[in-house]
CSV table of N, CA, C and O in Angstrom, one decimal:
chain,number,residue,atom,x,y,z
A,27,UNK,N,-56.2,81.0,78.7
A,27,UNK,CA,-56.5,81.9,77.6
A,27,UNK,C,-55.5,83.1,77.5
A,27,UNK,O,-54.9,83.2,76.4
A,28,UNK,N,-55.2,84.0,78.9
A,28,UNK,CA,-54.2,84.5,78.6
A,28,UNK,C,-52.9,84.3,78.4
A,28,UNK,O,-52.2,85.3,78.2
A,29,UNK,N,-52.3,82.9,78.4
A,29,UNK,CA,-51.3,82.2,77.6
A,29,UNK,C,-50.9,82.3,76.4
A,29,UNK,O,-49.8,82.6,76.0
A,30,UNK,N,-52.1,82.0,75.7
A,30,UNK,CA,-52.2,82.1,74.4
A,30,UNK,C,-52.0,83.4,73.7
A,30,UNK,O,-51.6,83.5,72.6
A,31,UNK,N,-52.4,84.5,74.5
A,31,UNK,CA,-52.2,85.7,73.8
A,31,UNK,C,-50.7,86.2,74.2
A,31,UNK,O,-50.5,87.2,73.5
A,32,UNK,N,-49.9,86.0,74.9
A,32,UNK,CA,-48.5,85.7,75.1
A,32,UNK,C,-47.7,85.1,74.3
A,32,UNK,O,-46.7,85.5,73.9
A,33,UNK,N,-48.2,84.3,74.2
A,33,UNK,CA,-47.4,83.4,73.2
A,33,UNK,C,-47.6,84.2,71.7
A,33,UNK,O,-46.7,84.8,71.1
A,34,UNK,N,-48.7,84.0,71.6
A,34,UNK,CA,-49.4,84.9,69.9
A,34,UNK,C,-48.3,85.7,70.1
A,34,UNK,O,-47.4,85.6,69.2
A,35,UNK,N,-48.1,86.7,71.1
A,35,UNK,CA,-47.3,87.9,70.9
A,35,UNK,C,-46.3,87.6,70.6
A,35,UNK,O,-45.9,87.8,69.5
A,36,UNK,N,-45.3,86.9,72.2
A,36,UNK,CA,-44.3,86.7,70.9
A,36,UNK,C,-44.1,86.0,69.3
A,36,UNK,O,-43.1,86.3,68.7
A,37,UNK,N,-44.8,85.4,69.1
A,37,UNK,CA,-44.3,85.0,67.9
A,37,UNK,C,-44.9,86.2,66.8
A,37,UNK,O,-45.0,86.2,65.6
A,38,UNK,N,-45.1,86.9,67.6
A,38,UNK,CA,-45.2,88.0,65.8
A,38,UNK,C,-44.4,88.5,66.2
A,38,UNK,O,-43.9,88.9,65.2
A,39,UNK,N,-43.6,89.0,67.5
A,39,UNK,CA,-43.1,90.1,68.1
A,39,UNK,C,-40.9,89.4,67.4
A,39,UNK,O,-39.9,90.0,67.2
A,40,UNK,N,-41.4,87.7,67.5
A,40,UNK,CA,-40.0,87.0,66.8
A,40,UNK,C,-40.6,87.0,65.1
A,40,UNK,O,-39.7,86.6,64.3
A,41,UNK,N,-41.8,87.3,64.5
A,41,UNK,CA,-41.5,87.5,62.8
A,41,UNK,C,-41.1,89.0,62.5
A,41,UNK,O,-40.6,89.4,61.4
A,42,UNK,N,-41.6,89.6,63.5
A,42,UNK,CA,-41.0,91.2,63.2
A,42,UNK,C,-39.3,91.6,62.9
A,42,UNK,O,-38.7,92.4,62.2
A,43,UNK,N,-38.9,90.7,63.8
A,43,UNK,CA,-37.3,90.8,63.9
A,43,UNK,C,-36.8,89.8,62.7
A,43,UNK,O,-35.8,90.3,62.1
A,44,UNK,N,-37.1,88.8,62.3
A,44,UNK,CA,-37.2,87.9,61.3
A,44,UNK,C,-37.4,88.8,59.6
A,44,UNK,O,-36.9,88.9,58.5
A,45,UNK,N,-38.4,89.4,60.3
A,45,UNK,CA,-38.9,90.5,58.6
A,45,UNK,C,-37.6,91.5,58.4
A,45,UNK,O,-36.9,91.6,57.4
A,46,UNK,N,-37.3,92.2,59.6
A,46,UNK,CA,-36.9,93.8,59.1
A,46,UNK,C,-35.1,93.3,59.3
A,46,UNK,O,-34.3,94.3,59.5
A,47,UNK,N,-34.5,92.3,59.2
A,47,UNK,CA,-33.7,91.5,58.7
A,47,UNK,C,-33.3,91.5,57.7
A,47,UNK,O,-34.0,91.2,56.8
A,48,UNK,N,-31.3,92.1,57.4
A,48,UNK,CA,-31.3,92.0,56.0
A,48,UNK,C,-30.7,90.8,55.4
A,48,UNK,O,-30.1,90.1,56.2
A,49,UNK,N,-30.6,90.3,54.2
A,49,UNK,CA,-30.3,88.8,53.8
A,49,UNK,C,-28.8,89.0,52.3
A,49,UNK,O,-28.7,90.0,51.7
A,50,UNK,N,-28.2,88.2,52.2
A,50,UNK,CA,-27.9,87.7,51.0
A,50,UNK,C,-27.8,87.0,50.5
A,50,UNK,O,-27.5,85.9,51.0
A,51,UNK,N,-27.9,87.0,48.9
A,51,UNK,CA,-27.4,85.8,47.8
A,51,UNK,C,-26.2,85.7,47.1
A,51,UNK,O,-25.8,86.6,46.4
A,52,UNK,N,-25.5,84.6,47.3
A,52,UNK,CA,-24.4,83.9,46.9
A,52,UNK,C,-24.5,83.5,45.4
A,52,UNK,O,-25.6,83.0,45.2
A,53,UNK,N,-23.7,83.6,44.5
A,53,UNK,CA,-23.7,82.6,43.7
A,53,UNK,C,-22.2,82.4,43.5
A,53,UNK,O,-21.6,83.4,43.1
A,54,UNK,N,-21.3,81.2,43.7
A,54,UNK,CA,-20.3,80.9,43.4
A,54,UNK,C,-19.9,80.8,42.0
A,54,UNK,O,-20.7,80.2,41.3
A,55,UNK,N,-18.8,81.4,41.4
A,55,UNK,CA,-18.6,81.7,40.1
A,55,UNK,C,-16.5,81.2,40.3
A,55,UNK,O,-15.6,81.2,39.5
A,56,UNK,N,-16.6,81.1,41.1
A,56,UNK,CA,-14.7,80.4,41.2
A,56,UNK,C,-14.7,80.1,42.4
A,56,UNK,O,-15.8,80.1,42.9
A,57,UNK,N,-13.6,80.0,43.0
A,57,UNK,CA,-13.2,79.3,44.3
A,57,UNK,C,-12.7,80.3,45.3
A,57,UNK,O,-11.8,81.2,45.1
A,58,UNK,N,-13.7,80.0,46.6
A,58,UNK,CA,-13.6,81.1,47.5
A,58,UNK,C,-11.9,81.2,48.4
A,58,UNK,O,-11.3,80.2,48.1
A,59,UNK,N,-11.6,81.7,48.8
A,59,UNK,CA,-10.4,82.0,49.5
A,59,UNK,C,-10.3,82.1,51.6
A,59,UNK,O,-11.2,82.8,52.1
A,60,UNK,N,-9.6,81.7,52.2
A,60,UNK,CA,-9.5,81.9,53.6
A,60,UNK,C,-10.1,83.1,53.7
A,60,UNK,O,-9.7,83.9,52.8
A,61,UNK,N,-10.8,83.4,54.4
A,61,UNK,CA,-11.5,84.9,55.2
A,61,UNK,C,-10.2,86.2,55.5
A,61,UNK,O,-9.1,86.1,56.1
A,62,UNK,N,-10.8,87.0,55.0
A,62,UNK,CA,-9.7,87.8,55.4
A,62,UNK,C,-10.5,89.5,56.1
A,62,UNK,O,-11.7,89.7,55.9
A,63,UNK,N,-9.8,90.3,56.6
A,63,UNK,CA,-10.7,91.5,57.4
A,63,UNK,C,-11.4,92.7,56.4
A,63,UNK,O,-11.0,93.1,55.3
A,64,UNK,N,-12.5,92.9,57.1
A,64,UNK,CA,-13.4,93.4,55.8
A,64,UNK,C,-12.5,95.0,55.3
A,64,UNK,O,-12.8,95.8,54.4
A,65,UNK,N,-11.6,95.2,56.2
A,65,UNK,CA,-10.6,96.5,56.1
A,65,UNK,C,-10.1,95.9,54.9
A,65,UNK,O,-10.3,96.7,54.0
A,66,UNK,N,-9.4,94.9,54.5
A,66,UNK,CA,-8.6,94.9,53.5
A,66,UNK,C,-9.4,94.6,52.1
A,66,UNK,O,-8.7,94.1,51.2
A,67,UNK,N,-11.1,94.9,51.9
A,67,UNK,CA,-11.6,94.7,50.6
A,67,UNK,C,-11.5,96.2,50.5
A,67,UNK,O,-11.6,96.9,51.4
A,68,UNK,N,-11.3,96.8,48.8
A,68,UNK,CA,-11.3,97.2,48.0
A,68,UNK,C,-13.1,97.6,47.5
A,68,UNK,O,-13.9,96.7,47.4
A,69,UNK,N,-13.4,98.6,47.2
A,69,UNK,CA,-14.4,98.6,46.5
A,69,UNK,C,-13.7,99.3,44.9
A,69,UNK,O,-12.7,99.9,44.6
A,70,UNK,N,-14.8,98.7,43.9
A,70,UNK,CA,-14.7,99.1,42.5
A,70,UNK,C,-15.5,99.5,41.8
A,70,UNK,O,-16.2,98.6,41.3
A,71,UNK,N,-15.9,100.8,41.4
A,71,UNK,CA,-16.3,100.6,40.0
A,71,UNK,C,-16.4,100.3,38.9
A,71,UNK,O,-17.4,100.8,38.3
A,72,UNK,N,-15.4,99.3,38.1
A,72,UNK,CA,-15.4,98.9,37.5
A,72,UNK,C,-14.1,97.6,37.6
A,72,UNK,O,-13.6,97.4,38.7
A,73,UNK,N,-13.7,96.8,36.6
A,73,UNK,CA,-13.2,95.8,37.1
A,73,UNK,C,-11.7,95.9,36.7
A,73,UNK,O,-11.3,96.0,35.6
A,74,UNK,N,-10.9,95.9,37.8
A,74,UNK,CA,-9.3,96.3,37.2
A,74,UNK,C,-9.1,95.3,36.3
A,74,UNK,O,-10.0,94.5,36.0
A,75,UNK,N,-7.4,95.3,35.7
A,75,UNK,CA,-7.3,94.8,34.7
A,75,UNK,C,-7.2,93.3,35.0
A,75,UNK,O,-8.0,92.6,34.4
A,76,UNK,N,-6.2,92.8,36.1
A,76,UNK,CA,-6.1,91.4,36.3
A,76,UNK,C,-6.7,91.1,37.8
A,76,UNK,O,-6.4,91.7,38.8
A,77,UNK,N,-7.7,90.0,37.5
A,77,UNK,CA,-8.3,89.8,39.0
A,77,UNK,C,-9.6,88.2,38.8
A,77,UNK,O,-10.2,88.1,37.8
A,78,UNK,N,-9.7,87.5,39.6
A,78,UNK,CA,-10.0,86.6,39.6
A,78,UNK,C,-11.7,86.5,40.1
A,78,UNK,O,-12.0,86.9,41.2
A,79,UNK,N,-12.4,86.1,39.6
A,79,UNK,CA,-14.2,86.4,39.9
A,79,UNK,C,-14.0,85.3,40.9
A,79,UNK,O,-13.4,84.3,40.7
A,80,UNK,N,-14.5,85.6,41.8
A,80,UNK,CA,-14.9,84.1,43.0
A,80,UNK,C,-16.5,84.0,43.2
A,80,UNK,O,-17.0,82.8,43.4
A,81,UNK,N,-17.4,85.3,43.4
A,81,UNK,CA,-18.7,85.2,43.0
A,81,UNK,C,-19.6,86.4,43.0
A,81,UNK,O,-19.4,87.5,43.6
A,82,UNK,N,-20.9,85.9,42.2
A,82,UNK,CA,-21.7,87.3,42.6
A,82,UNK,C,-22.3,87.4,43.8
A,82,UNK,O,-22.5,86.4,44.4
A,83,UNK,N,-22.6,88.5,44.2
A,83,UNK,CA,-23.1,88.3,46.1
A,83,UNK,C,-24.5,89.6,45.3
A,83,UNK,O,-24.5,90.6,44.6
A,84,UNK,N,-25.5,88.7,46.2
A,84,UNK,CA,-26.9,90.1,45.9
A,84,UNK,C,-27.2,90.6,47.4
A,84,UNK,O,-27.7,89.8,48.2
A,85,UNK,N,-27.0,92.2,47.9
A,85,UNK,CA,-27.2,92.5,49.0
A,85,UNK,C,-28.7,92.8,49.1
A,85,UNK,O,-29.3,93.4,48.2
A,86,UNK,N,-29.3,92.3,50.4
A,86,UNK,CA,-30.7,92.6,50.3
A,86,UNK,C,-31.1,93.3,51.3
A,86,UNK,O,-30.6,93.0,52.4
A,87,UNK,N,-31.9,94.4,51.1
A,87,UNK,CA,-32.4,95.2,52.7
A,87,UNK,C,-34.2,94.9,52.4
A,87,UNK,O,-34.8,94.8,51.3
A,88,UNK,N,-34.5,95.0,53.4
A,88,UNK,CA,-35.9,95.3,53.1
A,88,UNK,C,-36.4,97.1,53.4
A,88,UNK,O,-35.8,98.1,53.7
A,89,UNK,N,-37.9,96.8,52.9
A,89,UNK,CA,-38.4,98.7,52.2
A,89,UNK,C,-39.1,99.0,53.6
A,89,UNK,O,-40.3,99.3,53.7
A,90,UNK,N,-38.1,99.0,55.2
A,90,UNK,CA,-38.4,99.6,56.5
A,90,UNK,C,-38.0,100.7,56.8
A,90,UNK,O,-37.8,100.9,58.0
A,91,UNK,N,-37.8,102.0,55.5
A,91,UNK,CA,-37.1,102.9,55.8
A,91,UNK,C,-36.4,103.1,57.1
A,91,UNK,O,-36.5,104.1,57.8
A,92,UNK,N,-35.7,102.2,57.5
A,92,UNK,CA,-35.1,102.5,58.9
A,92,UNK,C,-33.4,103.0,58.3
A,92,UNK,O,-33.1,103.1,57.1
A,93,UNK,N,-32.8,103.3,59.1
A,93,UNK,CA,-31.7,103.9,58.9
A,93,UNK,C,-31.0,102.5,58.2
A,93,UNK,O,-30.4,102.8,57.1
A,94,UNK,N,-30.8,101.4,58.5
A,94,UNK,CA,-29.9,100.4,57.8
A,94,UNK,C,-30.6,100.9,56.6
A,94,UNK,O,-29.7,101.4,55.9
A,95,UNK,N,-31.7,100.9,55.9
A,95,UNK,CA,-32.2,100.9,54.5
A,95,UNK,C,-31.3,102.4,53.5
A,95,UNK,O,-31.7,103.4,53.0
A,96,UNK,N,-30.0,101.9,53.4
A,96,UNK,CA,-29.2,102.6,52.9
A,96,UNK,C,-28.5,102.3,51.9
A,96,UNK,O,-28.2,101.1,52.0
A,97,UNK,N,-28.0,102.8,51.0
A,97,UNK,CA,-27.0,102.2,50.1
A,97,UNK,C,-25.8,102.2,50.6
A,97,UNK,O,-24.9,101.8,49.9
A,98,UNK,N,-25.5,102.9,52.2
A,98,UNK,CA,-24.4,102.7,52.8
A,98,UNK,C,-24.0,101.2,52.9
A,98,UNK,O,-23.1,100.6,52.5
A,99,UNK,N,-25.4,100.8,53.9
A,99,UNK,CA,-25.6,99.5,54.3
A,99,UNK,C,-25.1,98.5,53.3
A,99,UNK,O,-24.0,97.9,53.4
A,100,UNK,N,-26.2,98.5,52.2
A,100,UNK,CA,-26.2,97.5,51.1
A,100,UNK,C,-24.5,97.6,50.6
A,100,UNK,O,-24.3,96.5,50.1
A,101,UNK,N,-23.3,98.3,50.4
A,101,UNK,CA,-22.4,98.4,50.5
A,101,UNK,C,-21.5,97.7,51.4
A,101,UNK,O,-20.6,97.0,51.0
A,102,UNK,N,-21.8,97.9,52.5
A,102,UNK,CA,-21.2,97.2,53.4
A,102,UNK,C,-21.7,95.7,53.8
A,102,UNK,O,-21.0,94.8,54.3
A,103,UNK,N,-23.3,95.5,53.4
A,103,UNK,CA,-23.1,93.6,53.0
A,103,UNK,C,-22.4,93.2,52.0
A,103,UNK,O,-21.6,92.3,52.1
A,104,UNK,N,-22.6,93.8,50.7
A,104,UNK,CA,-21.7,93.4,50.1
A,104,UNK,C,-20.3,92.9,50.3
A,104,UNK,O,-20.0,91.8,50.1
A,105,UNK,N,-19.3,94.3,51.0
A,105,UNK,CA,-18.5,93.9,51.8
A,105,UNK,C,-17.9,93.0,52.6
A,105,UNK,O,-16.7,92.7,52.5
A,106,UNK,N,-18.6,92.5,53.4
A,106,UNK,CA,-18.9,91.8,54.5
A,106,UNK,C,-18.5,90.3,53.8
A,106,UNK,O,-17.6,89.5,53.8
A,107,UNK,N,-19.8,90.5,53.2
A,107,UNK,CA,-19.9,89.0,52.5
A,107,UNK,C,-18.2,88.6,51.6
A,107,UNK,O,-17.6,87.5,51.8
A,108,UNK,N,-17.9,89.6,50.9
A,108,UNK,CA,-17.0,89.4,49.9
A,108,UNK,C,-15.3,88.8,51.0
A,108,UNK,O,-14.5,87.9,50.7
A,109,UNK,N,-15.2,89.8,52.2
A,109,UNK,CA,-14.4,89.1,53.0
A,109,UNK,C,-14.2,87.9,53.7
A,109,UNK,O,-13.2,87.3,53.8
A,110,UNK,N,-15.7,87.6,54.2
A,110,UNK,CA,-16.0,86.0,54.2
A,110,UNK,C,-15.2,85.2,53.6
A,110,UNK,O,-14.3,84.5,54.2
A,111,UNK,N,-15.7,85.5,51.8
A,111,UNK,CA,-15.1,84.6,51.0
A,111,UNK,C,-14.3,84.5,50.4
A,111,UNK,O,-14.2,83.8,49.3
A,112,UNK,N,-13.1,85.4,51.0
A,112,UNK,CA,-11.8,85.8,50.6
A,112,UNK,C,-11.3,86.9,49.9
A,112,UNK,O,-10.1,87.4,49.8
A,113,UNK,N,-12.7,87.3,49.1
A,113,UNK,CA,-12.2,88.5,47.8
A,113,UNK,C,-11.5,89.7,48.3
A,113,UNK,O,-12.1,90.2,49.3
A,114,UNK,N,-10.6,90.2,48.0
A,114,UNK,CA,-10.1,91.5,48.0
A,114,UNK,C,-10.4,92.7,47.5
A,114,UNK,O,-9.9,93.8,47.7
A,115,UNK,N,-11.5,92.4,46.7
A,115,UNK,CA,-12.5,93.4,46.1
A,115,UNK,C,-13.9,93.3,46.1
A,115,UNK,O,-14.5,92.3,46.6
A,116,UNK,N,-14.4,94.1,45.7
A,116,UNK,CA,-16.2,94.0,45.0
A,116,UNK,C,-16.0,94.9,44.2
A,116,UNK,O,-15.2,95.8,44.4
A,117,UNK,N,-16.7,94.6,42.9
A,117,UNK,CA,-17.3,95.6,42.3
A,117,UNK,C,-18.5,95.7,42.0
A,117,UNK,O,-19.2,94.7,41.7
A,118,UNK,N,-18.8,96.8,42.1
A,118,UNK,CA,-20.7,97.5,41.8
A,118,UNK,C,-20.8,98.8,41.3
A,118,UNK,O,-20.1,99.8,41.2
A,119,UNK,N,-21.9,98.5,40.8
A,119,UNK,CA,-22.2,99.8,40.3
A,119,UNK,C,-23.7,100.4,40.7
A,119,UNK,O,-24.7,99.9,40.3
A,120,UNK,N,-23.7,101.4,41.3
A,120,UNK,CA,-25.3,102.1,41.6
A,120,UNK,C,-26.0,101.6,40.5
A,120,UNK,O,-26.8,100.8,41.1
A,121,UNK,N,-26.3,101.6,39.2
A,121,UNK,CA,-27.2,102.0,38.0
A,121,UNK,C,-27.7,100.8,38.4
A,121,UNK,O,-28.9,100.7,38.1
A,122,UNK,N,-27.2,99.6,39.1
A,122,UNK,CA,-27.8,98.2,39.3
A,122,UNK,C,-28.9,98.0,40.4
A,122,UNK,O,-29.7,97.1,40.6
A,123,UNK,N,-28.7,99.5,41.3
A,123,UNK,CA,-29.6,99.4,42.3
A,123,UNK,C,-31.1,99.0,41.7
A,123,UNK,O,-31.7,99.4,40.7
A,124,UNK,N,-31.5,98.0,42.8
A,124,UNK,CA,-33.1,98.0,42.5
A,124,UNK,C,-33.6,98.1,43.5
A,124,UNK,O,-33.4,97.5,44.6
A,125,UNK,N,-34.5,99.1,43.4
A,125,UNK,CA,-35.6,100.0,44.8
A,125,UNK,C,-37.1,99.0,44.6
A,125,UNK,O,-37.4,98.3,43.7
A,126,UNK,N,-37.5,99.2,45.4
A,126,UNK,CA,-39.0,98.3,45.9
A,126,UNK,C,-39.6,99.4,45.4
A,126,UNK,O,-39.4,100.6,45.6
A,127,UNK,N,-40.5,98.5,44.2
A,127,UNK,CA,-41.6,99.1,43.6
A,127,UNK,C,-43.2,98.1,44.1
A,127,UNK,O,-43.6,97.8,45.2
A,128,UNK,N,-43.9,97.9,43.0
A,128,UNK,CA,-44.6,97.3,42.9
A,128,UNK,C,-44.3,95.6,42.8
A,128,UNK,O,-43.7,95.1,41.9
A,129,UNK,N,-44.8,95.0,43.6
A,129,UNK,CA,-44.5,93.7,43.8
A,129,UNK,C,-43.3,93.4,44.8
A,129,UNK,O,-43.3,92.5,45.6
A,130,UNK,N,-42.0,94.4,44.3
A,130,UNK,CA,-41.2,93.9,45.0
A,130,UNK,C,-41.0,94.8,46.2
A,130,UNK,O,-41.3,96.0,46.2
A,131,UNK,N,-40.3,94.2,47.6
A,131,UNK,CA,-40.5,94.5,48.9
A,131,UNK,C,-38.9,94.9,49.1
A,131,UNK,O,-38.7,95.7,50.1
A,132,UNK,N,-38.3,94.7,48.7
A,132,UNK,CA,-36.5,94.9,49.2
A,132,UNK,C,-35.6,95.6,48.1
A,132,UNK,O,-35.8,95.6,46.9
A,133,UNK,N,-34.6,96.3,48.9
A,133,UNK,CA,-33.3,97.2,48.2
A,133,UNK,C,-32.9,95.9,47.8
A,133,UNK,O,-33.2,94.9,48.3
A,134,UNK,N,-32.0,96.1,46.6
A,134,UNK,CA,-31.3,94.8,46.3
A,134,UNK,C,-29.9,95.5,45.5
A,134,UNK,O,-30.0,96.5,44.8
A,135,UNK,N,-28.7,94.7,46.0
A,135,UNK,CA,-27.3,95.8,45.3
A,135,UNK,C,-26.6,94.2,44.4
A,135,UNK,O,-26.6,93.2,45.0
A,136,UNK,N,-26.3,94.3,43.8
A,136,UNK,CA,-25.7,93.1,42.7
A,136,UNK,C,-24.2,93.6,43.1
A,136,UNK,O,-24.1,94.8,43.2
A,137,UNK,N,-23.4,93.1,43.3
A,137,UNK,CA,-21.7,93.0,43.4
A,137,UNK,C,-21.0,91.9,42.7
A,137,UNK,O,-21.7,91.0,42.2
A,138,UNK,N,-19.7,91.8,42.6
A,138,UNK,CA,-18.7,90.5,42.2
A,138,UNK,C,-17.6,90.8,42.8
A,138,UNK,O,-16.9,91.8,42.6
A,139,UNK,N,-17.6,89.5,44.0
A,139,UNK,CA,-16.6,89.7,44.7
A,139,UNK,C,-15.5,89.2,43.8
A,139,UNK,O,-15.6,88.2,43.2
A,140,UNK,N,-14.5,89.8,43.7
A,140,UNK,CA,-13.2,89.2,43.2
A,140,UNK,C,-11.8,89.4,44.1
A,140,UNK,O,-11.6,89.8,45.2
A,141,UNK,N,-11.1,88.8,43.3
A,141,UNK,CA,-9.4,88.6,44.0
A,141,UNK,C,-8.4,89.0,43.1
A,141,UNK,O,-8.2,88.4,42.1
A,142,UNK,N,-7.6,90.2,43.6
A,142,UNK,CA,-7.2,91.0,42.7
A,142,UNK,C,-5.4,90.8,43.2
A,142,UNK,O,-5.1,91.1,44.4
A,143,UNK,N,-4.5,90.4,42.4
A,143,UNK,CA,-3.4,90.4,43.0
A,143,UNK,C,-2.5,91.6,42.9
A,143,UNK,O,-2.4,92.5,42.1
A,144,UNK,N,-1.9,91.3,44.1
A,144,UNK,CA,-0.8,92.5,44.6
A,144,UNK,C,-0.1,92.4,43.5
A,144,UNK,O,-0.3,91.5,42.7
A,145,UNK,N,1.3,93.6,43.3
A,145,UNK,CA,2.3,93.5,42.5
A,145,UNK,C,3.0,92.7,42.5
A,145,UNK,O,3.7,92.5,41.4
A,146,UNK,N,3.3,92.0,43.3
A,146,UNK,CA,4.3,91.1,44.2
A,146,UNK,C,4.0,89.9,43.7
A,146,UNK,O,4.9,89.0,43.6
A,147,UNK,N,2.2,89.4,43.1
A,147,UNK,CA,1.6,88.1,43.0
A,147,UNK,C,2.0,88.2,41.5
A,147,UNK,O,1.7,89.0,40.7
A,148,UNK,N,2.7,87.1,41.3
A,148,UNK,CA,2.9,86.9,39.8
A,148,UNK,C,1.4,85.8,38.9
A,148,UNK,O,1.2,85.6,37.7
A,149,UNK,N,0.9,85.5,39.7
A,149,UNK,CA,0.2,84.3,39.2
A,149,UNK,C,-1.2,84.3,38.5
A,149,UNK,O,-2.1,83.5,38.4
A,150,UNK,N,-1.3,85.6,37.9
A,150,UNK,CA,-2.1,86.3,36.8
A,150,UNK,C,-0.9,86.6,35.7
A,150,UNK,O,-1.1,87.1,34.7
């Protein structure tokens, strides 16, 4: 009997760490690029003149006011992600933030990673 309440424990004590977990969504929109260091992405406000969309990335936190529950955070998945898949940029914009209301449980930050060429890249 006291097995079972061991076990019980952990497994809520492994959905706890599973919940307060932050996640993201991909959607591919061009072709991703070799990985490169999250130092060399760029953030944007808006979208320079010549640059290549590779995809939208949705950062997700959940509503655990813990210190990751930040728009710092949600910034830097973004980030994160966008290096992955080669982009040299993101762009976002706050006004897209969506906060957990009613129904919904998670921060959510909308970005587009893109690939922005140097001066040197002729091929824009």
């Amino acid at each position: 009997m006291r097995i079972r309440f061991i076990i019980a424990g952990l497994l809520l004590l492994g959905l706890t760490f599973v919940s307060c977990s932050s996640s993201n969504f991909v959607t591919m929109t061009g072709e991703a690029r070799p990985p490169i260091p999250v130092s060399e992405v760029r953030t944007y406000s808006k979208f320079p003149e010549k640059y290549d969309e590779i995809a939208i990335i949705y950062a997700r936190q959940p509503n655990n006011w813990g210190p990751d529950t930040s728009t710092k955070g949600l910034i830097e998945e973004l980030t994160e992600k966008a290096a992955e898949l080669g982009a040299n940029g993101i762009v976002y914009d706050l006004k897209d933030l969506i906060q957990p209301g009613y129904g919904h449980m998670w921060f959510e930050l909308p970005g587009t990673a893109i690939y922005v060429p140097d001066k040197t890249d002729d091929k824009l």
